[in-house]
mmCIF file with all atom_site columns, C-alpha atoms in Angstrom:
data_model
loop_
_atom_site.group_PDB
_atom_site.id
_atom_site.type_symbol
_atom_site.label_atom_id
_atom_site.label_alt_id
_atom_site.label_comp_id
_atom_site.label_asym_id
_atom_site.label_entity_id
_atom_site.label_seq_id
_atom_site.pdbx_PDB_ins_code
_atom_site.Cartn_x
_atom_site.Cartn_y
_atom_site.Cartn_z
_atom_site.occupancy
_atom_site.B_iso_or_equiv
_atom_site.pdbx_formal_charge
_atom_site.auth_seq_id
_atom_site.auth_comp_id
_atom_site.auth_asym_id
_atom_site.auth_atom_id
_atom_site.pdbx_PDB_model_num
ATOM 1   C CA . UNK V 1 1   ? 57.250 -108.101 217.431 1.00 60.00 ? 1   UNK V CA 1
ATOM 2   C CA . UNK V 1 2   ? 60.543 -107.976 215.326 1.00 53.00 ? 2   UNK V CA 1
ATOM 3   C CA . UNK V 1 3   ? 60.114 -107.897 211.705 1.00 59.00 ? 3   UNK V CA 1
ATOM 4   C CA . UNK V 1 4   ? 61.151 -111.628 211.196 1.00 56.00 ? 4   UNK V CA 1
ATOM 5   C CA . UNK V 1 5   ? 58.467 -113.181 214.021 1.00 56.00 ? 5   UNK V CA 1
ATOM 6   C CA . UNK V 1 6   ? 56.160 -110.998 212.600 1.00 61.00 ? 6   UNK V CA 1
ATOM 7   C CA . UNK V 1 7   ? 56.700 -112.301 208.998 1.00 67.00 ? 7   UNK V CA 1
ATOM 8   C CA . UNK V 1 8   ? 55.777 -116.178 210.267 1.00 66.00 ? 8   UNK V CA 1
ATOM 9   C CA . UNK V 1 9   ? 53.415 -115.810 211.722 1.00 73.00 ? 9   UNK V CA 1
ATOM 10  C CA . UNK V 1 10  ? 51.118 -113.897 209.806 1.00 78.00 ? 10  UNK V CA 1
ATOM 11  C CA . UNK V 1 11  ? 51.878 -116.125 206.618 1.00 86.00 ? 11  UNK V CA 1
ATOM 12  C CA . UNK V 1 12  ? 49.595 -118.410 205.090 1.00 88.00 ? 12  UNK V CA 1
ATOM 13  C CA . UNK V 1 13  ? 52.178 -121.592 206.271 1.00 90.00 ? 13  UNK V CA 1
ATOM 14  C CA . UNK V 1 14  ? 52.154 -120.928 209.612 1.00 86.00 ? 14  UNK V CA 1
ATOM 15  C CA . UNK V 1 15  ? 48.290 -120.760 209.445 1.00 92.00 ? 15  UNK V CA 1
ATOM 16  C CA . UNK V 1 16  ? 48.498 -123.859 207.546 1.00 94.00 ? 16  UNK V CA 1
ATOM 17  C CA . UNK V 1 17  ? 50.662 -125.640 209.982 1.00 92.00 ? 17  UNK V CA 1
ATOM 18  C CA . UNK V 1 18  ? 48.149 -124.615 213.062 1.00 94.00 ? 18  UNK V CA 1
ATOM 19  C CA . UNK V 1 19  ? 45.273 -125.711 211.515 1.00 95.00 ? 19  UNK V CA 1
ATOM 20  C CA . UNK V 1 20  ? 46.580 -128.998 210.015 1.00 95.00 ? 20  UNK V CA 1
ATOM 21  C CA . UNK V 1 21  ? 48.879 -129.889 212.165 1.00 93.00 ? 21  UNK V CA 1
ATOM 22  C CA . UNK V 1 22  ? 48.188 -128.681 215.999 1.00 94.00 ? 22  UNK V CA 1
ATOM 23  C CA . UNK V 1 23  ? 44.060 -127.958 215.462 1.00 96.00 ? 23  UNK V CA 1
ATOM 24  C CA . UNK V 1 24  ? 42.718 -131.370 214.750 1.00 96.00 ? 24  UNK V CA 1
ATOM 25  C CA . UNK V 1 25  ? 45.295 -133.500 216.917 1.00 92.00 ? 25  UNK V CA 1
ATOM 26  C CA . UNK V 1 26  ? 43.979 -131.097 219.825 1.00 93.00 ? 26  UNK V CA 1
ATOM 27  C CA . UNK V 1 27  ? 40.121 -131.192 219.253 1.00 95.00 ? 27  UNK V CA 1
ATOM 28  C CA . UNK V 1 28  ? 39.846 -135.016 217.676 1.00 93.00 ? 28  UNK V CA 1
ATOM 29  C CA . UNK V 1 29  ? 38.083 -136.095 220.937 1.00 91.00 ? 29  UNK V CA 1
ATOM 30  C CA . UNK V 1 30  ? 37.094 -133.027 222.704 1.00 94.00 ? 30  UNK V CA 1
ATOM 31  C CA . UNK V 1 31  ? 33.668 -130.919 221.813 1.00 95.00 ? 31  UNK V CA 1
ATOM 32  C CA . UNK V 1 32  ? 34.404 -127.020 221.615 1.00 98.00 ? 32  UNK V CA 1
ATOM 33  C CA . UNK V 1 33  ? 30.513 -126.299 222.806 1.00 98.00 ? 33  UNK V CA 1
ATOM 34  C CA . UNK V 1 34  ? 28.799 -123.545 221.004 1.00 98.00 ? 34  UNK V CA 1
ATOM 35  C CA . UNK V 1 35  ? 30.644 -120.494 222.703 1.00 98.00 ? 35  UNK V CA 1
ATOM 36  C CA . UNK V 1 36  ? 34.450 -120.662 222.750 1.00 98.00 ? 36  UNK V CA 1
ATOM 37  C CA . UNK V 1 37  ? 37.060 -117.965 223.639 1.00 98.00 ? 37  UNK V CA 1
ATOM 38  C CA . UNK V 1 38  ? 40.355 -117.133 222.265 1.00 98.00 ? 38  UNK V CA 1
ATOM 39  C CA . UNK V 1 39  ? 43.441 -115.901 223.939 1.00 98.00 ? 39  UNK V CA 1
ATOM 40  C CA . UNK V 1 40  ? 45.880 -114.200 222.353 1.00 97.00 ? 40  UNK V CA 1
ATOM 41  C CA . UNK V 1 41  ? 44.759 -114.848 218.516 1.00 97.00 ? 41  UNK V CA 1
ATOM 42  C CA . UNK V 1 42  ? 47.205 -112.205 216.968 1.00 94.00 ? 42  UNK V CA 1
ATOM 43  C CA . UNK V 1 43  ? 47.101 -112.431 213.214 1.00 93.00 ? 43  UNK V CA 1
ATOM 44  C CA . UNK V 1 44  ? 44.350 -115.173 213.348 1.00 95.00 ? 44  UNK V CA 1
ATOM 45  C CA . UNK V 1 45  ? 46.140 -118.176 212.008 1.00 95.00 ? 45  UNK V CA 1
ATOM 46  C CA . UNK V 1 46  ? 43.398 -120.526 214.150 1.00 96.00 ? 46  UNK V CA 1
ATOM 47  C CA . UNK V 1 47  ? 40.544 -118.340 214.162 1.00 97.00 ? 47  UNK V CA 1
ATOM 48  C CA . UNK V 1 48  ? 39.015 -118.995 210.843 1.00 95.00 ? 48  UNK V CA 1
ATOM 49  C CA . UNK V 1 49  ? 39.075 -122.905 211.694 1.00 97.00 ? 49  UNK V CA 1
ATOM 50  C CA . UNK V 1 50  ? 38.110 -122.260 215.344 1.00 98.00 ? 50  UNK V CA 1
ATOM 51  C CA . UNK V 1 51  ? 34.882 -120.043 214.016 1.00 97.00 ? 51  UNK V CA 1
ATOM 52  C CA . UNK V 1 52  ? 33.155 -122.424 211.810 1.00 97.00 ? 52  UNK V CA 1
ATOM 53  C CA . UNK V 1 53  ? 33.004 -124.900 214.620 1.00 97.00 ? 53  UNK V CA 1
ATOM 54  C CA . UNK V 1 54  ? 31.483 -122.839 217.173 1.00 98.00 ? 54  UNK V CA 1
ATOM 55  C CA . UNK V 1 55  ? 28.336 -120.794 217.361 1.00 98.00 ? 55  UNK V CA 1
ATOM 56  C CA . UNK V 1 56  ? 29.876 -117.917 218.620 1.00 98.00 ? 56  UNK V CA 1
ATOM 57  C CA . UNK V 1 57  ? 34.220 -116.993 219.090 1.00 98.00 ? 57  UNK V CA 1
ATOM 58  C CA . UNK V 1 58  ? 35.485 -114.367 221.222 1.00 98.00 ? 58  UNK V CA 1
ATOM 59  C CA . UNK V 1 59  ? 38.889 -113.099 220.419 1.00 98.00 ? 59  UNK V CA 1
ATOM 60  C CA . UNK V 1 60  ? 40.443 -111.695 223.436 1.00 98.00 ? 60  UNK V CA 1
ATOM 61  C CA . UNK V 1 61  ? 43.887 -110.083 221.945 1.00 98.00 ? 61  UNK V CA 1
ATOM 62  C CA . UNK V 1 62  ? 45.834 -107.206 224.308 1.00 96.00 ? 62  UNK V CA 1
ATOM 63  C CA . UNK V 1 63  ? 47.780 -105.861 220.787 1.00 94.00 ? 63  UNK V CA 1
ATOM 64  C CA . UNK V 1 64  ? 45.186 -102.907 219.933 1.00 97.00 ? 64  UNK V CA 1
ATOM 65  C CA . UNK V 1 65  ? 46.587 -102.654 216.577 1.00 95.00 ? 65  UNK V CA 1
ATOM 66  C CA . UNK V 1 66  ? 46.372 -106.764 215.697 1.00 94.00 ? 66  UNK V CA 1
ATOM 67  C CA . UNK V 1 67  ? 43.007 -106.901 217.202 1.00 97.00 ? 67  UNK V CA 1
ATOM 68  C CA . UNK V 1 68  ? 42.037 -104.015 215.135 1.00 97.00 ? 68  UNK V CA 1
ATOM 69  C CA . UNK V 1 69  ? 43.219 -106.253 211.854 1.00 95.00 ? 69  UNK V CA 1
ATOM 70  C CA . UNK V 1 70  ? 41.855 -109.046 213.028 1.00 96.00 ? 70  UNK V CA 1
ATOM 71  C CA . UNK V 1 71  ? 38.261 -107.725 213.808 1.00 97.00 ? 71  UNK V CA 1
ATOM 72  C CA . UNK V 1 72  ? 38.323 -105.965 210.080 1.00 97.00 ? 72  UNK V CA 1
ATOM 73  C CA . UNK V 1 73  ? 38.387 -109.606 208.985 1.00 95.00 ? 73  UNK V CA 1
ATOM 74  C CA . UNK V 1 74  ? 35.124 -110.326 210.397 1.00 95.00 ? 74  UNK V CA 1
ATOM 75  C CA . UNK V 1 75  ? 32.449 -107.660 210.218 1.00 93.00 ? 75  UNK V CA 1
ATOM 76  C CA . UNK V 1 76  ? 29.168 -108.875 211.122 1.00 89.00 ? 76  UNK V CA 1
ATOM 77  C CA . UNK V 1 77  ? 30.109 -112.721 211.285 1.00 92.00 ? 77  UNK V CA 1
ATOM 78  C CA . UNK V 1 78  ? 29.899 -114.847 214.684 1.00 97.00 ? 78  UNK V CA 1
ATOM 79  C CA . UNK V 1 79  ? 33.623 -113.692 215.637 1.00 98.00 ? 79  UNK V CA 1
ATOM 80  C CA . UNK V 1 80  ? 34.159 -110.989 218.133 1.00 98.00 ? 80  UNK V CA 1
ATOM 81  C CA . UNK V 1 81  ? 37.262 -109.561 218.838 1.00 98.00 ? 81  UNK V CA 1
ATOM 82  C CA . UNK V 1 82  ? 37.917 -107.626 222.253 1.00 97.00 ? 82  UNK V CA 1
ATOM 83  C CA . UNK V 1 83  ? 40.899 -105.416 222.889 1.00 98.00 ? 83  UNK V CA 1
ATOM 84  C CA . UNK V 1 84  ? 41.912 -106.882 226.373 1.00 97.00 ? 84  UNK V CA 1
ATOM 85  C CA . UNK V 1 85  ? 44.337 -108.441 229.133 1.00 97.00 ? 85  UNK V CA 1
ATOM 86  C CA . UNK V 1 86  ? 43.756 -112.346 229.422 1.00 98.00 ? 86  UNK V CA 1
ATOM 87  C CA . UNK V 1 87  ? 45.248 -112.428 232.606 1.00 98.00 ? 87  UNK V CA 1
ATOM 88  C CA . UNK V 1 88  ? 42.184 -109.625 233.369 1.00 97.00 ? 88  UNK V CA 1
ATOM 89  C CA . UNK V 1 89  ? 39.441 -111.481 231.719 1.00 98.00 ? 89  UNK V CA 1
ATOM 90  C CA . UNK V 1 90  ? 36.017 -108.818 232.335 1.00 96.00 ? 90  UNK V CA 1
ATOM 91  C CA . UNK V 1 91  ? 33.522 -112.119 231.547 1.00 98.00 ? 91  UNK V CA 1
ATOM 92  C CA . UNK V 1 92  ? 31.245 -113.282 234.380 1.00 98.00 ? 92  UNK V CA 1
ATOM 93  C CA . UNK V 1 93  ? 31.880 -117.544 236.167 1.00 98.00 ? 93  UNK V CA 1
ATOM 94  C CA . UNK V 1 94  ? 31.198 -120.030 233.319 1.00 98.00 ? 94  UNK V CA 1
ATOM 95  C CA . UNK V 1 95  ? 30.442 -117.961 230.084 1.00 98.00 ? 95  UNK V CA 1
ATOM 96  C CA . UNK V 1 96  ? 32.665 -120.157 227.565 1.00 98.00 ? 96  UNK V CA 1
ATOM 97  C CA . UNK V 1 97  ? 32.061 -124.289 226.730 1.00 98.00 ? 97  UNK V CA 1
ATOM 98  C CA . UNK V 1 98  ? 35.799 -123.776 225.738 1.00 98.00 ? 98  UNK V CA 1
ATOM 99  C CA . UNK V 1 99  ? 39.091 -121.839 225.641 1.00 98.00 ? 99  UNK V CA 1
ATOM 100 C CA . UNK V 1 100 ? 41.702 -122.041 223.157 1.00 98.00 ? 100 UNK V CA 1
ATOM 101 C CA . UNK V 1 101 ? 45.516 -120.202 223.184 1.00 97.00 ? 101 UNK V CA 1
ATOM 102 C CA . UNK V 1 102 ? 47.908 -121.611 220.604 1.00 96.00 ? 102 UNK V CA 1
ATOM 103 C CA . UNK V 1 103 ? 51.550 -120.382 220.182 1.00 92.00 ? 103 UNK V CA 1
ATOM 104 C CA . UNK V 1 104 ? 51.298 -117.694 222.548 1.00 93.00 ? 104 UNK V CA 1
ATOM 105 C CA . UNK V 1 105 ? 52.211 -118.328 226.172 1.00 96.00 ? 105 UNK V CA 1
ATOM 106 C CA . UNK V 1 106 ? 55.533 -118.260 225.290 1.00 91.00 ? 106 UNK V CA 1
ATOM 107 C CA . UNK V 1 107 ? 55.219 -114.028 224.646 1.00 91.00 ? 107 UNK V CA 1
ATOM 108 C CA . UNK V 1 108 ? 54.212 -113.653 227.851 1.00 94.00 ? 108 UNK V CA 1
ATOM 109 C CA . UNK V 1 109 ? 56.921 -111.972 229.728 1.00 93.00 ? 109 UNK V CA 1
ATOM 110 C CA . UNK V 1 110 ? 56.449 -113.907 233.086 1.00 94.00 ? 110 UNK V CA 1
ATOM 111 C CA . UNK V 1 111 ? 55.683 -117.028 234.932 1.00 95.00 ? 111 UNK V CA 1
ATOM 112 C CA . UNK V 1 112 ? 53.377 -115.452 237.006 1.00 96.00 ? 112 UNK V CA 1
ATOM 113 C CA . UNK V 1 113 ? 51.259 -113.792 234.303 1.00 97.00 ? 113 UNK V CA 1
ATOM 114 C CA . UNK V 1 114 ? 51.303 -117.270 232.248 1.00 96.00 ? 114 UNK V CA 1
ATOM 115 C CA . UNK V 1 115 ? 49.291 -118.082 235.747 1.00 97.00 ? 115 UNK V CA 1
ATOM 116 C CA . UNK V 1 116 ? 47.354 -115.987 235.547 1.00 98.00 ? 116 UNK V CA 1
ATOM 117 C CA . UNK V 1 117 ? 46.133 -116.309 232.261 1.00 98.00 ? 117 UNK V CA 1
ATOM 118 C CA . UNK V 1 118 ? 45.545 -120.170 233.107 1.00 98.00 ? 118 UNK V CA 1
ATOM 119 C CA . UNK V 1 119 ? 43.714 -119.210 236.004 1.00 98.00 ? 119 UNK V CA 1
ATOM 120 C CA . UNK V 1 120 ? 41.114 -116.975 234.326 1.00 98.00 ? 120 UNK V CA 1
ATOM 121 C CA . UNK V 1 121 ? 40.982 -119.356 231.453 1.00 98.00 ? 121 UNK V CA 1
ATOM 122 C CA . UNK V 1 122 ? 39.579 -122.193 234.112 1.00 98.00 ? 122 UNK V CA 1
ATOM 123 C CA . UNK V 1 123 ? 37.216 -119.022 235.567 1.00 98.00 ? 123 UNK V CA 1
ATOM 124 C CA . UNK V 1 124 ? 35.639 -118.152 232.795 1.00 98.00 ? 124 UNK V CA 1
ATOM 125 C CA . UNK V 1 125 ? 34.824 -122.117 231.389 1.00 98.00 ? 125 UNK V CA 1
ATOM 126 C CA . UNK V 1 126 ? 31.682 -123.651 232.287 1.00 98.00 ? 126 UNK V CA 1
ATOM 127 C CA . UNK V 1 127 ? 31.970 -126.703 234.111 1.00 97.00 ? 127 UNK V CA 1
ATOM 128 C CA . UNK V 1 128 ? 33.083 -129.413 232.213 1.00 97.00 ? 128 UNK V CA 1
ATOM 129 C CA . UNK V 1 129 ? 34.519 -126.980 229.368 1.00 98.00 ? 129 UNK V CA 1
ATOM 130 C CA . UNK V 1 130 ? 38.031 -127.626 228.478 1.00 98.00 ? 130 UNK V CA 1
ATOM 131 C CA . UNK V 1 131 ? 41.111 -125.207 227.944 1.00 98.00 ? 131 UNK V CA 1
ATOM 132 C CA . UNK V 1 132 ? 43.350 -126.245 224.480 1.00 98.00 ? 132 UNK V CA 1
ATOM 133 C CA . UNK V 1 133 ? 46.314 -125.093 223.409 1.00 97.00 ? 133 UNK V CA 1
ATOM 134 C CA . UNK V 1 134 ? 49.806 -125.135 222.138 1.00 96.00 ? 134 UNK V CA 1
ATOM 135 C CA . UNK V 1 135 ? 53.316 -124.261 222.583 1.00 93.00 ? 135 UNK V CA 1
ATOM 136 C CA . UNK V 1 136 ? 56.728 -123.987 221.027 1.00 89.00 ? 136 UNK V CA 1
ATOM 137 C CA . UNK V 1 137 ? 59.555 -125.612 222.698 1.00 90.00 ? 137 UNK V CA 1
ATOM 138 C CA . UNK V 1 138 ? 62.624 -124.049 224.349 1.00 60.00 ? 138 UNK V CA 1
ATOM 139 C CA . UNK V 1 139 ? 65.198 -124.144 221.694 1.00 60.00 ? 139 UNK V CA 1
ATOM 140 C CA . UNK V 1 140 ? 68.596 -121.681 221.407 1.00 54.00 ? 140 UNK V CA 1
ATOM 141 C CA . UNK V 1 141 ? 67.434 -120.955 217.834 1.00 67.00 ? 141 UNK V CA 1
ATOM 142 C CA . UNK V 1 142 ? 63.807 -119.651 218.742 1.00 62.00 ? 142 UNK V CA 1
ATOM 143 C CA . UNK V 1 143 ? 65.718 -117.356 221.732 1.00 52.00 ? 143 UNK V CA 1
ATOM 144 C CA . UNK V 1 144 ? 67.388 -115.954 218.715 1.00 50.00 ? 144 UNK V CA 1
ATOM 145 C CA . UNK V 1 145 ? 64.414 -115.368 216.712 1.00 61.00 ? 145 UNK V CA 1
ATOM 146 C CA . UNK V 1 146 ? 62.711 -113.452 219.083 1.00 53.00 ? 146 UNK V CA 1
ATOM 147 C CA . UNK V 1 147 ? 65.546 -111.106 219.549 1.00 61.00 ? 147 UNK V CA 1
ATOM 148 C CA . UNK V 1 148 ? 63.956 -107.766 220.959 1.00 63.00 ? 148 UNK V CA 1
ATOM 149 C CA . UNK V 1 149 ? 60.496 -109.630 222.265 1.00 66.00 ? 149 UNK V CA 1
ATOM 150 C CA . UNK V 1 150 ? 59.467 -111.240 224.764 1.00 70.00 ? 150 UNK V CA 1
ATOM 151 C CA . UNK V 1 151 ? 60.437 -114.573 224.992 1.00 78.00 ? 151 UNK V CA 1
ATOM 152 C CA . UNK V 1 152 ? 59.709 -116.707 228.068 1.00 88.00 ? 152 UNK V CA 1
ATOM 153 C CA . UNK V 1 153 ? 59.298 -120.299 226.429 1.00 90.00 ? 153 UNK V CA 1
ATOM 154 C CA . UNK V 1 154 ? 56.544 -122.605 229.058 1.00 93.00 ? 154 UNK V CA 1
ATOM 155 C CA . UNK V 1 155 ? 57.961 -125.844 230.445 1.00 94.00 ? 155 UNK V CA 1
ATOM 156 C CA . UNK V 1 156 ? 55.894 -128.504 229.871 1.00 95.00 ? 156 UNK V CA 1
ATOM 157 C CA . UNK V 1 157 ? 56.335 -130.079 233.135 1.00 96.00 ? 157 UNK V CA 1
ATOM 158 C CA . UNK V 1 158 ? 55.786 -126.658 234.979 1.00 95.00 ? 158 UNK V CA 1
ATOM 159 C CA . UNK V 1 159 ? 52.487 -126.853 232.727 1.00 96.00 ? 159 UNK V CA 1
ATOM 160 C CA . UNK V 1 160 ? 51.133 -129.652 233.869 1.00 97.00 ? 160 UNK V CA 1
ATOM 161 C CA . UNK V 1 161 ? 51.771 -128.881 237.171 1.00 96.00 ? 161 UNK V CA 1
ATOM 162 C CA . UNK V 1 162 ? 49.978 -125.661 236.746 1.00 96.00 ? 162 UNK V CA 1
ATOM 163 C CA . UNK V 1 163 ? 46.626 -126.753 234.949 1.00 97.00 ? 163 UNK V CA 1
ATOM 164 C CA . UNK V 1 164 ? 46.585 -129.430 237.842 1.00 96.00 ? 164 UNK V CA 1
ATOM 165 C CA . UNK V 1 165 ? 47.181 -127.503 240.797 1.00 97.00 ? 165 UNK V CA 1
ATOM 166 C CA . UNK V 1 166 ? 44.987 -124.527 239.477 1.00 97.00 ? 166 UNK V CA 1
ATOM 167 C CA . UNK V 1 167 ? 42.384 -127.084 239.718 1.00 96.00 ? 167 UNK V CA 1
ATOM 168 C CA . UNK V 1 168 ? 41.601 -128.629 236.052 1.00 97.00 ? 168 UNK V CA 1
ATOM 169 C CA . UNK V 1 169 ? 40.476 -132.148 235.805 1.00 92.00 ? 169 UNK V CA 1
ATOM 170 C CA . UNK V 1 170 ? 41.363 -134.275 233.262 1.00 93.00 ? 170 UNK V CA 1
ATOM 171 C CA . UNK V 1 171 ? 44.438 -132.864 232.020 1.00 97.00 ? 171 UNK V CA 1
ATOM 172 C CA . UNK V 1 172 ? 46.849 -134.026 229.254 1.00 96.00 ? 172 UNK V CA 1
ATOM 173 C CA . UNK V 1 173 ? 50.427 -132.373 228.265 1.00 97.00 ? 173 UNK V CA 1
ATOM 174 C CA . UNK V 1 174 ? 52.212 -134.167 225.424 1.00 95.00 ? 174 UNK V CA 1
ATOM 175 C CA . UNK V 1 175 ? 55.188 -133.003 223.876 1.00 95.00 ? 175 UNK V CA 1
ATOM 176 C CA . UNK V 1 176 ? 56.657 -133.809 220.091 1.00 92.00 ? 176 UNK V CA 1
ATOM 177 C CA . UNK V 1 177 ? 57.727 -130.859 218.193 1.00 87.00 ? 177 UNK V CA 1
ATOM 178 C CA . UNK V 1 178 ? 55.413 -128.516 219.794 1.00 93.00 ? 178 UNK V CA 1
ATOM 179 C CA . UNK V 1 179 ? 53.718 -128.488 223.908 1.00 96.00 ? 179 UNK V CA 1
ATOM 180 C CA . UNK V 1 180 ? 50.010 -129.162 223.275 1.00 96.00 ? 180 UNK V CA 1
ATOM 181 C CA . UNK V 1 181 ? 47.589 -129.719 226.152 1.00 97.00 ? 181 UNK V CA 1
ATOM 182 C CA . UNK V 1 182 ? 43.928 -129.950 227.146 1.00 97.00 ? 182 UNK V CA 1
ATOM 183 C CA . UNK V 1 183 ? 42.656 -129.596 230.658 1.00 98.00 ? 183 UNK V CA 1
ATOM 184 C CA . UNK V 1 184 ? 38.943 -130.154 231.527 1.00 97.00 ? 184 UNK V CA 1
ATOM 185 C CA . UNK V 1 185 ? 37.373 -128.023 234.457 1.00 97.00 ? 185 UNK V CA 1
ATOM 186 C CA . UNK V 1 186 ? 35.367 -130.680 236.470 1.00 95.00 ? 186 UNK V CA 1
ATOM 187 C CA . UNK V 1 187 ? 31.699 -130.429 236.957 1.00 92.00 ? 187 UNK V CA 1
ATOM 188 C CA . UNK V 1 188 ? 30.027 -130.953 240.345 1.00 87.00 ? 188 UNK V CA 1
ATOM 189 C CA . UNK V 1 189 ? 29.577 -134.394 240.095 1.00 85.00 ? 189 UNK V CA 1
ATOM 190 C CA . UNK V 1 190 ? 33.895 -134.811 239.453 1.00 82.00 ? 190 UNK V CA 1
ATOM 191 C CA . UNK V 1 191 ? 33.852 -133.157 243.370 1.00 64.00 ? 191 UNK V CA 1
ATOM 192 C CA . UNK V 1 192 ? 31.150 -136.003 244.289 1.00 62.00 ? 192 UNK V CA 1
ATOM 193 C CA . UNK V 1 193 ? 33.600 -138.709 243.247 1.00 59.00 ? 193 UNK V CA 1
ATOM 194 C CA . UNK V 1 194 ? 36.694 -138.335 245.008 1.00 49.00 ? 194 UNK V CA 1
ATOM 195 C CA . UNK V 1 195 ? 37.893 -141.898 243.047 1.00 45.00 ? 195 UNK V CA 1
ATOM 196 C CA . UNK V 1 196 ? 37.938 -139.787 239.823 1.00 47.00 ? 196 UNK V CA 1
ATOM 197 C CA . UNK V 1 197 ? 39.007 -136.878 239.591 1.00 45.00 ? 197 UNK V CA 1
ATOM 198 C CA . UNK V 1 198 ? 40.111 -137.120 236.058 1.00 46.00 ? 198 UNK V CA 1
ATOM 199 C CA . UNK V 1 199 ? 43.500 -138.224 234.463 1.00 47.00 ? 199 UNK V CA 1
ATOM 200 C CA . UNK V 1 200 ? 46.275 -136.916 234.555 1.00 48.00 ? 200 UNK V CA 1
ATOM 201 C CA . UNK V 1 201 ? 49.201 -137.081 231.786 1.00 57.00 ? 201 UNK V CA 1
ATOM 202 C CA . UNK V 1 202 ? 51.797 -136.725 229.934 1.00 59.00 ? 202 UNK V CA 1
ATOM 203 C CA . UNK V 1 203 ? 53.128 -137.747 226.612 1.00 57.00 ? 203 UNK V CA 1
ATOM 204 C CA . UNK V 1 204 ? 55.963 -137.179 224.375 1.00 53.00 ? 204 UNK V CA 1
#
């Protein structure tokens, strides 16, 4: 991460912003369930609101070094953070009520991984769990400021298309100054009712 991405967004505004401004537009109508993992957290800025509304958060972060911060922040609390590869989750079927990833997608070096990391998200939620998140948009400035990373910004019409044909439910992409989206993973009775199999849209 160059110096300048790095500065952002481990500052107390960009925290600020997340959990303001992207948090409770995201969760005003969804429950998180007690168990919730996190993809991706890097310096935290939504894990501190994410934790005290959940029994139990599982940071899954592939930086050794930034998970290694992060879990010094919470010794002994209900947040556990895992060195790992989200697109390699090592949780059994069904072990979260919900998965969050905010702001991070877009430092994923492929499409394909991006995928992936979708695809393990709906694996590891319990039936009717649902995946949140957010996104930056594609913008000539931001391709600038991540000069030296990774920087593979998400579509948000690819990302509907994704959550939808990975096989998510309900699923809802809207777009304003950011890409946020929720996708529910259906429960057996959604595969009873072939009439509803859960909205789908999008917004801007």
């Amino acid at each position: 991460m160059n110096s300048n991405h790095a500065q952002v967004c481990t500052s107390p505004e960009w925290a600020e912003h997340i959990q303001q401004d992207i948090l409770p537009a995201l969760t005003r109508d969804i429950s998180l369930g007690e168990e919730m993992l996190e993809i991706g957290p890097g310096p935290g800025a939504a894990t501190e609101w994410l934790r005290s509304r959940v029994r139990q958060l599982t940071a899954v972060e592939i930086d050794a070094e930034a998970a290694g911060k992060l879990a010094a922040r919470y010794p002994g609390g209900n947040v556990e953070v895992v060195t790992g590869d989200a697109t390699q989750l090592s949780y059994p079927d069904g072990s979260f009520d919900s998965v969050a990833c905010f702001t991070m997608l877009h430092h994923v070096p492929t499409a394909a991984r991006q995928d992936q990391i979708l695809a393990e998200a709906l694996r590891v939620l319990r039936p009717g769990g649902t995946l949140i998140g957010s996104d930056s948009l594609a913008s000539v400035s931001l391709h600038h400021f991540h000069e030296g990373d990774p920087y593979n910004p998400v579509d948000p019409a690819w990302l509907l298309g994704r959550l939808q044909t990975l096989g998510f439910g309900a699923v809802t992409v809207t777009v304003d100054s950011t890409v946020k989206f929720a996708a529910r993973k259906t429960t057996p009775a959604d595969a009873d009712d072939c009439a509803d199999d859960g909205p789908v849209t999008a917004s801007r």
